[in-house]
Coordinates of C-alpha atoms in Angstrom, one line a residue:
X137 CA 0.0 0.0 0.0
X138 CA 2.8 2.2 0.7
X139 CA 5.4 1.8 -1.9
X140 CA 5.5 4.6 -4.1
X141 CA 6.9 4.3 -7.5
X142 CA 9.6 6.7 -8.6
X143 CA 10.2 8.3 -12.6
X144 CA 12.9 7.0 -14.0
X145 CA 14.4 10.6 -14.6
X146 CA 14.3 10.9 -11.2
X147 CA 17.6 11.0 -9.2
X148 CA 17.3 8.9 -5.7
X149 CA 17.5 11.0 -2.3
X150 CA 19.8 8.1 -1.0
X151 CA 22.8 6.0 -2.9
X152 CA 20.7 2.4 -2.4
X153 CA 17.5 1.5 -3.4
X154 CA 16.7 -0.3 -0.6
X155 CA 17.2 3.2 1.5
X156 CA 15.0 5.0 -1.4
X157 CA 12.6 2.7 -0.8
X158 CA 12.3 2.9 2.7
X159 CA 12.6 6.3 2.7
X160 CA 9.4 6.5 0.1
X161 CA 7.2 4.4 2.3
X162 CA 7.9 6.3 5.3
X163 CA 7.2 9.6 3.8
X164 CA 3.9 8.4 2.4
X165 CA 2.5 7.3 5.3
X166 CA 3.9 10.2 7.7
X167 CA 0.8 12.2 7.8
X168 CA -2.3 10.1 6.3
X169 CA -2.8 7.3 8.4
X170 CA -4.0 9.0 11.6
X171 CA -7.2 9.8 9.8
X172 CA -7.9 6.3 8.6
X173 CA -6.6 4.4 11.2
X174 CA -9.1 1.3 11.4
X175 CA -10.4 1.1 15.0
X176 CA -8.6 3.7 17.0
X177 CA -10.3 7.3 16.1
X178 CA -8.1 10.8 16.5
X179 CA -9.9 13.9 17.7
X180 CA -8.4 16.6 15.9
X181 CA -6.9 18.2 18.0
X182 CA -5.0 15.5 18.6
X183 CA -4.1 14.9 14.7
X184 CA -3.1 18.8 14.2
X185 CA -0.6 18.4 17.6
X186 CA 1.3 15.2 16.1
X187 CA 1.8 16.8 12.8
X188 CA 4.6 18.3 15.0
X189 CA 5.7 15.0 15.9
X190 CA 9.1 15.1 14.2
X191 CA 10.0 18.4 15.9
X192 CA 13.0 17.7 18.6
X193 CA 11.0 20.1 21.6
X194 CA 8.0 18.9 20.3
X195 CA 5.5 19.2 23.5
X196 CA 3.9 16.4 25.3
X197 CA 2.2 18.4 27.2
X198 CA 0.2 19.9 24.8
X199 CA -0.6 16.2 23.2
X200 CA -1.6 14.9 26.5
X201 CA -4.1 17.9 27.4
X202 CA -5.7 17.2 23.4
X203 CA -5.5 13.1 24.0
X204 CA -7.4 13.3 27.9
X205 CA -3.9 12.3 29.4
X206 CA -3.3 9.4 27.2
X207 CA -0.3 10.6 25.4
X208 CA 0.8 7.1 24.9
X209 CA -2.1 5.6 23.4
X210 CA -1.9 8.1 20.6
X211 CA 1.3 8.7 20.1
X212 CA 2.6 5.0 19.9
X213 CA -0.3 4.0 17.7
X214 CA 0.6 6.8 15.3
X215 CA 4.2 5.6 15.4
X216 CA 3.5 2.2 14.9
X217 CA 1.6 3.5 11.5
X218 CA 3.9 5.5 10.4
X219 CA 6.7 2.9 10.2
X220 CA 4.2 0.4 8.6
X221 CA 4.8 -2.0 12.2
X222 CA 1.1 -2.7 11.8
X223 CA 0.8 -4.5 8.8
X224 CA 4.6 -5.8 8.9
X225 CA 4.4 -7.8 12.1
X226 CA 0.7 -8.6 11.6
X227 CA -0.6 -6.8 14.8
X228 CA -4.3 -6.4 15.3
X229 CA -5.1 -2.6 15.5
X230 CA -7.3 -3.8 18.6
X231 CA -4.3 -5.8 20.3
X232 CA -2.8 -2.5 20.0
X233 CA -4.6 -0.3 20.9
X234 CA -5.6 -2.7 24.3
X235 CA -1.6 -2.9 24.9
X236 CA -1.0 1.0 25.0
X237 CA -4.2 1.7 27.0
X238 CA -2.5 -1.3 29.7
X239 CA 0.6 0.1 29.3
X240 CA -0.6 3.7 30.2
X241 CA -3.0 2.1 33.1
X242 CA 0.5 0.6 34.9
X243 CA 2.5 4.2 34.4
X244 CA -0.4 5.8 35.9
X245 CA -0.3 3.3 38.9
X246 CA 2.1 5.6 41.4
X247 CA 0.7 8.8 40.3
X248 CA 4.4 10.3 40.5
X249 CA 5.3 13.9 39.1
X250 CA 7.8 12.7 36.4
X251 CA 8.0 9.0 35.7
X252 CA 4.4 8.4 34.6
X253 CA 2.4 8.2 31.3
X254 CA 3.9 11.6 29.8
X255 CA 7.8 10.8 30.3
X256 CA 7.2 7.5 28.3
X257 CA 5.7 9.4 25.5
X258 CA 8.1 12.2 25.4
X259 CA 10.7 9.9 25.6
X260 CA 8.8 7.4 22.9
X261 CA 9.2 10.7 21.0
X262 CA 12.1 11.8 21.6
X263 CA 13.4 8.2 20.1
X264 CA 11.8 8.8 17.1
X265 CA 13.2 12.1 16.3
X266 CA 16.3 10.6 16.6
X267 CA 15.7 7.5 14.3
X268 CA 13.9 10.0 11.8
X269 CA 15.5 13.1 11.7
X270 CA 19.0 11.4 11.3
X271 CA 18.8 9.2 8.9
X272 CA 19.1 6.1 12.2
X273 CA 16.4 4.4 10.5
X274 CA 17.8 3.7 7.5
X275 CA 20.7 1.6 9.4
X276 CA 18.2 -0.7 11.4
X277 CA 15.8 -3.5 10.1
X278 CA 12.3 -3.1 10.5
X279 CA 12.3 -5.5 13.7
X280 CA 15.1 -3.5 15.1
X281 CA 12.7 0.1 14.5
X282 CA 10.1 -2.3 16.3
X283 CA 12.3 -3.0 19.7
X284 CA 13.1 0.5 19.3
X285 CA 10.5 1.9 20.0
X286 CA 8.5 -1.0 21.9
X287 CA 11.5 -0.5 24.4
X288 CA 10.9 3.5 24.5
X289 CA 7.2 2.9 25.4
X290 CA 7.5 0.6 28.1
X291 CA 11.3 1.8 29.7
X292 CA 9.3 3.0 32.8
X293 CA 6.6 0.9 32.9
X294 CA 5.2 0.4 36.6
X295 CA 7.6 2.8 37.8
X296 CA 7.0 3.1 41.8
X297 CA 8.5 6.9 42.0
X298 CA 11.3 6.0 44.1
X299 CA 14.8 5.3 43.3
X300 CA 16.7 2.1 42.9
X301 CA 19.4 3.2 45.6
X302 CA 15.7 3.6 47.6
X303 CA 14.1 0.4 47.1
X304 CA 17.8 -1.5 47.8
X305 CA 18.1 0.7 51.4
X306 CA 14.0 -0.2 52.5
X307 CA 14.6 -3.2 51.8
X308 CA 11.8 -3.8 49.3
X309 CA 10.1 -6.8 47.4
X310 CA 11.8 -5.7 44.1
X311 CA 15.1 -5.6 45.5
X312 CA 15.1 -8.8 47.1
X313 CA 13.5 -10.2 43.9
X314 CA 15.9 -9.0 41.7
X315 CA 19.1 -9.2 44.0
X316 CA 19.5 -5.3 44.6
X317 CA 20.4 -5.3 40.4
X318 CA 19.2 -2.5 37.9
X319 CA 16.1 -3.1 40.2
X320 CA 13.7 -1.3 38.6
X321 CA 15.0 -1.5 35.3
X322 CA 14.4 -5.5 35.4
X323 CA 10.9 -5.0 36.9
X324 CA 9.8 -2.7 34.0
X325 CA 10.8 -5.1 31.2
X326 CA 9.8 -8.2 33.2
X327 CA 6.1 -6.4 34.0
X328 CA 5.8 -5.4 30.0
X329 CA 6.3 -8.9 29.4
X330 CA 4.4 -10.4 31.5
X331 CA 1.3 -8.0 30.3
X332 CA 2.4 -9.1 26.4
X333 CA 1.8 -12.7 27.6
X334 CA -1.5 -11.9 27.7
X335 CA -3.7 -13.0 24.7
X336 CA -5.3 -9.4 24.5
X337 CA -2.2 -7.1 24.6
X338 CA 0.1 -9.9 22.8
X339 CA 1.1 -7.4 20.1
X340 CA 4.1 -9.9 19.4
X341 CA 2.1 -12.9 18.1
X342 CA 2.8 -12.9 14.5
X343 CA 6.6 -12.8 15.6
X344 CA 8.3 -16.0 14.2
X345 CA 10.4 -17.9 17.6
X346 CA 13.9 -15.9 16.0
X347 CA 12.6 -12.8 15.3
X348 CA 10.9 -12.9 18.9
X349 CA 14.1 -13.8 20.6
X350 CA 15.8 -11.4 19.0
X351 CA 13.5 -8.4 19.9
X352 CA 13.4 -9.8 23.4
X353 CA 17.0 -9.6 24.2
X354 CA 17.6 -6.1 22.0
X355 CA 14.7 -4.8 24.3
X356 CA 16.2 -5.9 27.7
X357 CA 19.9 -4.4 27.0
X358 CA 18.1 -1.2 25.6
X359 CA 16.3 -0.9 29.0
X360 CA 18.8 -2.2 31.6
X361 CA 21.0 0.5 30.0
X362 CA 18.7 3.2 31.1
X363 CA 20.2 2.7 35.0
X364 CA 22.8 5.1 35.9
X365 CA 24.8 3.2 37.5
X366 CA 25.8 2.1 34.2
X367 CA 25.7 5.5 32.5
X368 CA 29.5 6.8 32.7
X369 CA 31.2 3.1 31.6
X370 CA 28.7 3.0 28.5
X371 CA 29.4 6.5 27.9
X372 CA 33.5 5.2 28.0
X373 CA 32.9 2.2 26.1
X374 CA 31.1 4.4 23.0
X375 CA 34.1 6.8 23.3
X376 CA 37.2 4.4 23.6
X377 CA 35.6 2.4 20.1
X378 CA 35.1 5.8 18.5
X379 CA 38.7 6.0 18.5
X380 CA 39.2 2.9 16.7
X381 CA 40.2 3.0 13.0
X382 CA 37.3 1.3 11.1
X383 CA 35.5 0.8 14.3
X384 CA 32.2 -1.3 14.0
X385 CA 29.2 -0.1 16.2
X386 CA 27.4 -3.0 17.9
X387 CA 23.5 -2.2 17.0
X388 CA 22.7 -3.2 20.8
X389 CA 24.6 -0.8 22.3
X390 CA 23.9 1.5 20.1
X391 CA 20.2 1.6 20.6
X392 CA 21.0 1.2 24.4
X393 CA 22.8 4.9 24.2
X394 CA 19.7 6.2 21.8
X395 CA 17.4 5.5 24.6
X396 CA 19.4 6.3 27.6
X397 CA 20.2 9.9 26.2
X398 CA 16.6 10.4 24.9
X399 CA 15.8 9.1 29.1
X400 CA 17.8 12.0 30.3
X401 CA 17.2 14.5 27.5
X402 CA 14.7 17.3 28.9
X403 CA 17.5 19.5 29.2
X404 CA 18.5 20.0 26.1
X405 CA 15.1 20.8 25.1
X406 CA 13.3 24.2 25.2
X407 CA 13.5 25.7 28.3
X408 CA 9.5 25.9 29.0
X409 CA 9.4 22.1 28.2
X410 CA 12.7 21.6 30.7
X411 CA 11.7 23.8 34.0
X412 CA 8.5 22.1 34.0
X413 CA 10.1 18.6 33.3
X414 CA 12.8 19.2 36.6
X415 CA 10.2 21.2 39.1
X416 CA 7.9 17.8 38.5
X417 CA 10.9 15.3 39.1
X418 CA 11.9 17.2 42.1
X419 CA 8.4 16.9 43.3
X420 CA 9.4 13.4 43.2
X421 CA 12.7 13.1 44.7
X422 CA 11.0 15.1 47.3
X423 CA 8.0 12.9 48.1
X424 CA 11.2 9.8 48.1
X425 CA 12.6 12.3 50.7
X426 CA 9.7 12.5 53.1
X427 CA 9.5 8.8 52.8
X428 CA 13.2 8.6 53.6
X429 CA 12.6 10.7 56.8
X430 CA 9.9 8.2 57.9
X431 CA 11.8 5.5 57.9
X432 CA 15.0 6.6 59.5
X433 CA 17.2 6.3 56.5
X434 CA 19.7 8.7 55.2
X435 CA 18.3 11.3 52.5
X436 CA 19.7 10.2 48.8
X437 CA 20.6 13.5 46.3
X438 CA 18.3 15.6 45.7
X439 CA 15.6 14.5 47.8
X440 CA 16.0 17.1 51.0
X441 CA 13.2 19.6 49.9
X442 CA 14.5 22.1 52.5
X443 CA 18.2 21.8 51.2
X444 CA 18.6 21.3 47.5
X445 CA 20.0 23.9 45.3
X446 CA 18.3 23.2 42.4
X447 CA 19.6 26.0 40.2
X448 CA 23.1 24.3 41.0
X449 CA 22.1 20.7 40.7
X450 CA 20.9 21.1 37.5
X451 CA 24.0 22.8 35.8
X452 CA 25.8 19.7 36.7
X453 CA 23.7 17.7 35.7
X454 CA 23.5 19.4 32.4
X455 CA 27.9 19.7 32.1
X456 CA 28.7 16.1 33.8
X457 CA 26.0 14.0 32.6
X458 CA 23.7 15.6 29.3
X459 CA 26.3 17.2 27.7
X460 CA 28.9 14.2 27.6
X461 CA 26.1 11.8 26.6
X462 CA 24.5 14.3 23.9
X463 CA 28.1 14.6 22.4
X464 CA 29.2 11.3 22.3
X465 CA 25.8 10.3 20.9
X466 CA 26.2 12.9 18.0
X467 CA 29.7 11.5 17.4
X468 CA 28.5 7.7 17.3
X469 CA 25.3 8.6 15.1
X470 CA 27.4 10.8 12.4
X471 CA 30.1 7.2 12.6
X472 CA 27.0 5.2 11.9
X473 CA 25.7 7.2 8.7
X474 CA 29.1 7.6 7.4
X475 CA 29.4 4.2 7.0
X476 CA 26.2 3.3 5.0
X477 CA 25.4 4.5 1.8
X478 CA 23.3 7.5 3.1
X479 CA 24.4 10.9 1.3
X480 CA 25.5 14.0 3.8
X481 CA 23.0 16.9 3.6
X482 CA 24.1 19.4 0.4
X483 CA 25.1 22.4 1.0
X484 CA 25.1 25.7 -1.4
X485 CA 28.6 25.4 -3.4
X486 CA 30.9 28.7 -3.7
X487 CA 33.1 26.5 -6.2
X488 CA 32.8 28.1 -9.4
X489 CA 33.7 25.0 -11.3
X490 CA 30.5 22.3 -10.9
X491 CA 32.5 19.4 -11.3
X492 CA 35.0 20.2 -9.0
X493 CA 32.2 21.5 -6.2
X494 CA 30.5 17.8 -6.4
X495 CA 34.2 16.3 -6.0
X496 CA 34.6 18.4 -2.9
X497 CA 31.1 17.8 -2.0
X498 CA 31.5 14.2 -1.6
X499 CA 35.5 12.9 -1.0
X500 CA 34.6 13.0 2.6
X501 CA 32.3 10.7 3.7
X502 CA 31.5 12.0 7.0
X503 CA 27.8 12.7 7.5
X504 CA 26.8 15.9 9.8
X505 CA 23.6 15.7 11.6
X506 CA 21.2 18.7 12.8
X507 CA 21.6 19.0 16.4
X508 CA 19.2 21.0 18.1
X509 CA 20.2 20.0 21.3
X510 CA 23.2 21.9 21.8
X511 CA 21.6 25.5 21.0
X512 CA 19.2 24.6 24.2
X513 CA 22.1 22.8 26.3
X514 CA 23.6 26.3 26.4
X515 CA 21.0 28.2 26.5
X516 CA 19.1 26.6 29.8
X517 CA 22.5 26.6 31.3
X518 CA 22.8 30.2 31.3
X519 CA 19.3 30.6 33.0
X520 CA 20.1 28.1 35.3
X521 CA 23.2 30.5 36.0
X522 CA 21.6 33.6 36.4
X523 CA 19.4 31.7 38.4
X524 CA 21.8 30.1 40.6
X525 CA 23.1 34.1 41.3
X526 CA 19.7 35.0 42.5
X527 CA 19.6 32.2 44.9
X528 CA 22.7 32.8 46.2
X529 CA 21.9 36.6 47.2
X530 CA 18.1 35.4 48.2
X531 CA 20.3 33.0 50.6
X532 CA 22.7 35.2 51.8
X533 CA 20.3 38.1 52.6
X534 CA 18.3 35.5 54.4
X535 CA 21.3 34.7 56.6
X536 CA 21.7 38.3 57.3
X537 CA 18.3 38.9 59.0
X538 CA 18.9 35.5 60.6
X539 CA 21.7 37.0 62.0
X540 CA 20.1 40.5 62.7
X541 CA 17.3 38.7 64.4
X542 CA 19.7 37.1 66.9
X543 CA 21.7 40.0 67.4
X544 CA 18.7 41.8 68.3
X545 CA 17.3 39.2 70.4
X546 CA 20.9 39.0 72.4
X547 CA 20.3 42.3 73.1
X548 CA 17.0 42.3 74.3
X549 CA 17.9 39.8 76.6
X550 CA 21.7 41.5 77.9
X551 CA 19.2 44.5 78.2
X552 CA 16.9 42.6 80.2
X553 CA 19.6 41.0 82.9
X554 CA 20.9 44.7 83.3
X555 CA 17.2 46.0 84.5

C-alpha cells in the first residue's frame, strides 16, 4: 500500500535502493494514516498536535491535554503506523490499541510527578526524532525500529517513584526479587512482558520464535541500560571504540545509548518544556525524601526539599551527565551514517567550477547531523546561572536577617539581665 513508484528521470535521495525505498514508504504514510486508522479514532486536535511529531522540543504536554492524558495511546499508535509496524508484524489494530491503553494504566499506577504516562511518551518521541531526523532508521531493520520503540514505550513501565538506591536501602520486594540489580530496570521489562503474555495485549504474536528472541534480548539491553549506574562506563565504552580505525558499532549498544540519552534529555530541550520537566521530578525526589525521613534512612541527592540547590544541581547535571552523553551520541550517530550509503545533507557550493564542487562535496564521507540540542544545552545553562546568582543573594540576605534577628534578640535579653 505504501510503496511509491519513482520516474525513472528521477535522481534517488539516498545512494541504495533499498534506503529510497524505505525512505518513500515512510514519507507516504507520515501524515495520512491517523485519519484512517481502522479502530482507533483521533480527535483533531490531537491529529493537528502530532503533525509536530518530528519536531525535537516537540510538546507532550500539549498532546496529553488534546488526548485526555493518554499521550501514549496516541502517540505510539501513530508511530506504529507511520513505520508500517502494523501491517509488517501482523498486529491487530485492537491488540494494540488494548496494549498501550494497559501500558498507560501501569504508568499511571504511582501517580508520580515525572515518571508516569507523559515521560514515556516524550521519551517514545524523543526516540523517534532521533531514528527520523538522522537518517538512524535507514541503518536498522524493521524488527530493530520495532524493539526501538517497543522498548521507549515501556522503559518506565510500573515505575514506583522511588529510586533504585531507595528500594535497595528499604529493603523492598523488588530488590530482594531482583538481588539489589538495575532493580527497577528488570521490573519494567519483566512487568511489560508479563502484560504481552496476555492474549489481549500480545502485540508480538505474529513474531516467528527468532525474530521474537531477537527483539526480546535487543529490548532488555536497551532498558537495563537506562540505570545510571551504568551510564559513565557506556558512555566510555562508546568513546574508547570511536577512537578505533574502522570501528564497528554494535547495533545493541547503540540503541542502548539512543534510549538512555533520549531518558535524560529534557535539558536540552526548550527551556519551558525543561523547568517544568525538573520542578515535577523534584516533586518526586522530594515525596522519596519524606519517605526517607519516615523510615530513619539517610536522605539520597536531591531528595531534601528544604536543602537542595536546584539552580546548581541542574548545571551539573547538564555539564557532567547531558552534555557528555549528547556529544558522544552525535559523534556515534554521524560514525553510523558515514558508513552506509546515506548521502550528507548538500550544501550551497561557492566552487565556481561544478564538477569540482560535487568532487569536494563528496570525497569526505563524514555525515553531519542537525543537532538542536546543543543550542538549548547552552541556552538553559545560562538561565540556570543567572538563576543560581539569585539564589545565592536570596540565601545570603536570608542569613543576614537570621543574623540580625539574633543580634537583636541577644540584646534584648543582655538589656533585660541589666534591668
Amino acid at each position: 500500500m505504501a510503496t511509491s513508484r519513482r520516474k525513472a528521470d528521477d535522481k534517488p535521495k539516498f545512494r541504495t535502493v533499498a534506503h529510497a525505498i524505505r525512505a518513500g514508504i515512510f514519507v507516504d504514510r507520515m501524515y495520512r494514516r491517523v485519519n484512517t486508522t481502522t479502530l482507533l479514532q483521533f480527535p483533531e486536535d490531537v491529529v493537528k498536535t502530532l503533525k509536530n511529531l518530528d519536531d525535537w522540543s516537540f510538546d507532550i504536554f500539549h498532546l496529553a491535554e488534546a488526548t485526555n492524558g493518554q499521550p501514549i495511546k496516541y502517540l505510539a499508535y501513530d508511530l506504529f503506523s507511520r513505520y508500517g509496524l502494523i501491517p509488517k508484524f501482523k498486529i491487530p489494530p485492537a491488540t494494540l490499541e488494548t496494549f498501550l491503553h494497559r501500558v498507560e494504566e501501569g504508568y499511571c499506577r504511582y501517580r508520580n510527578p515525572y515518571h508516569n504516562n507523559l515521560h514515556a511518551a516524550d521519551v517514545t518521541q524523543t526516540t523517534h526524532h532521533m531514528l527520523c531526523q538522522t537518517g538512524l532508521m535507514n541503518w536498522l531493520t524493521d524488527l530493530e525500529i520495532f524493539a526501538t520503540i517497543l522498548a521507549a514505550i515501556i522503559h518506565d513501565f510500573e515505575h514506583t517513584g522511588t529510586t533504585n538506591n531507595f528500594h535497595v536501602m528499604s529493603g523492598s520486594e523488588t530488590a530482594l526479587l531482583y538481588n539489589d540489580r538495575a532493580v527497577l530496570e528488570n521490573h519494567h521489562i519483566s512487568a511489560a512482558f508479563r502484560l504481552l503474555k496476555n492474549e489481549d495485549c500480545n502485540i508480538l504474536s505474529r513474531l516467528s520464535r527468532e525474530e521474537y528472541r531477537e527483539l526480546r534480548s535487543l529490548i532488555i539491553e536497551m532498558v537495563l541500560a537506562t540505570d545510571m549506574c551504568s551510564h559513565f562506563q557506556q558512555l566510555k565504552n562508546m568513546r574508547n571504540l570511536l577512537t578505533l580505525n574502522e570501528a564497528t558499532v554494535d547495533k545493541p549498544k547503540a540503541l542502548s545509548l539512543v534510549l538512555h540519552c533520549c531518558d535524560i534529555s529534557h535539558p536540552a530541550k526548550r527551556w519551558n518544556l525543561h523547568h517544568r520537566w525538573t520542578m515535577l521530578l523534584l516533586e518526586e525526589f522530594f515525596r522519596q525524601g519524606d519517605l526517607e525521613r519516615e523510615l530513619g534512612l539517610p536522605f539520597s541527592p536531591l531528595c531534601d526539599r528544604n536543602n537542595t540547590l536546584v539552580a546548581e544541581s541542574q548545571i551539573g547535571f547538564i555539564d557532567f551527565i547531558v552534555d557528555p552523553s549528547m556529544t558522544i551520541l552525535s559523534d556515534m550517530l554521524e560514525h553510523i551514517l558515514s558508513t552506509i550509503n546515506v548521502s550528507p545533507p548538500e550544501e550551497p557550493s561557492t566552487e565556481p567550477d561544478p564538477i569540482t564542487a560535487f568532487s569536494r562535496r563528496h570525497s569526505s564521507r563524514k555525515h553531519k547531523i542537525l543537532k538542536p540540542w546543543v543550542v538549548w544545552l547552552t541556552e538553559n545553562k545560562k538561565i540556570w546561572k543567572e538563576q543560581a546568582i539569585k539564589d545565592a543573594a536570596a540565601r545570603l540576605t536570608e542569613k543576614i536577617e537570621k543574623v540580625e534577628t539574633v543580634d537583636i534578640e541577644n540584646a534584648k535579653d543582655d538589656e533585660n539581665t541589666e534591668q
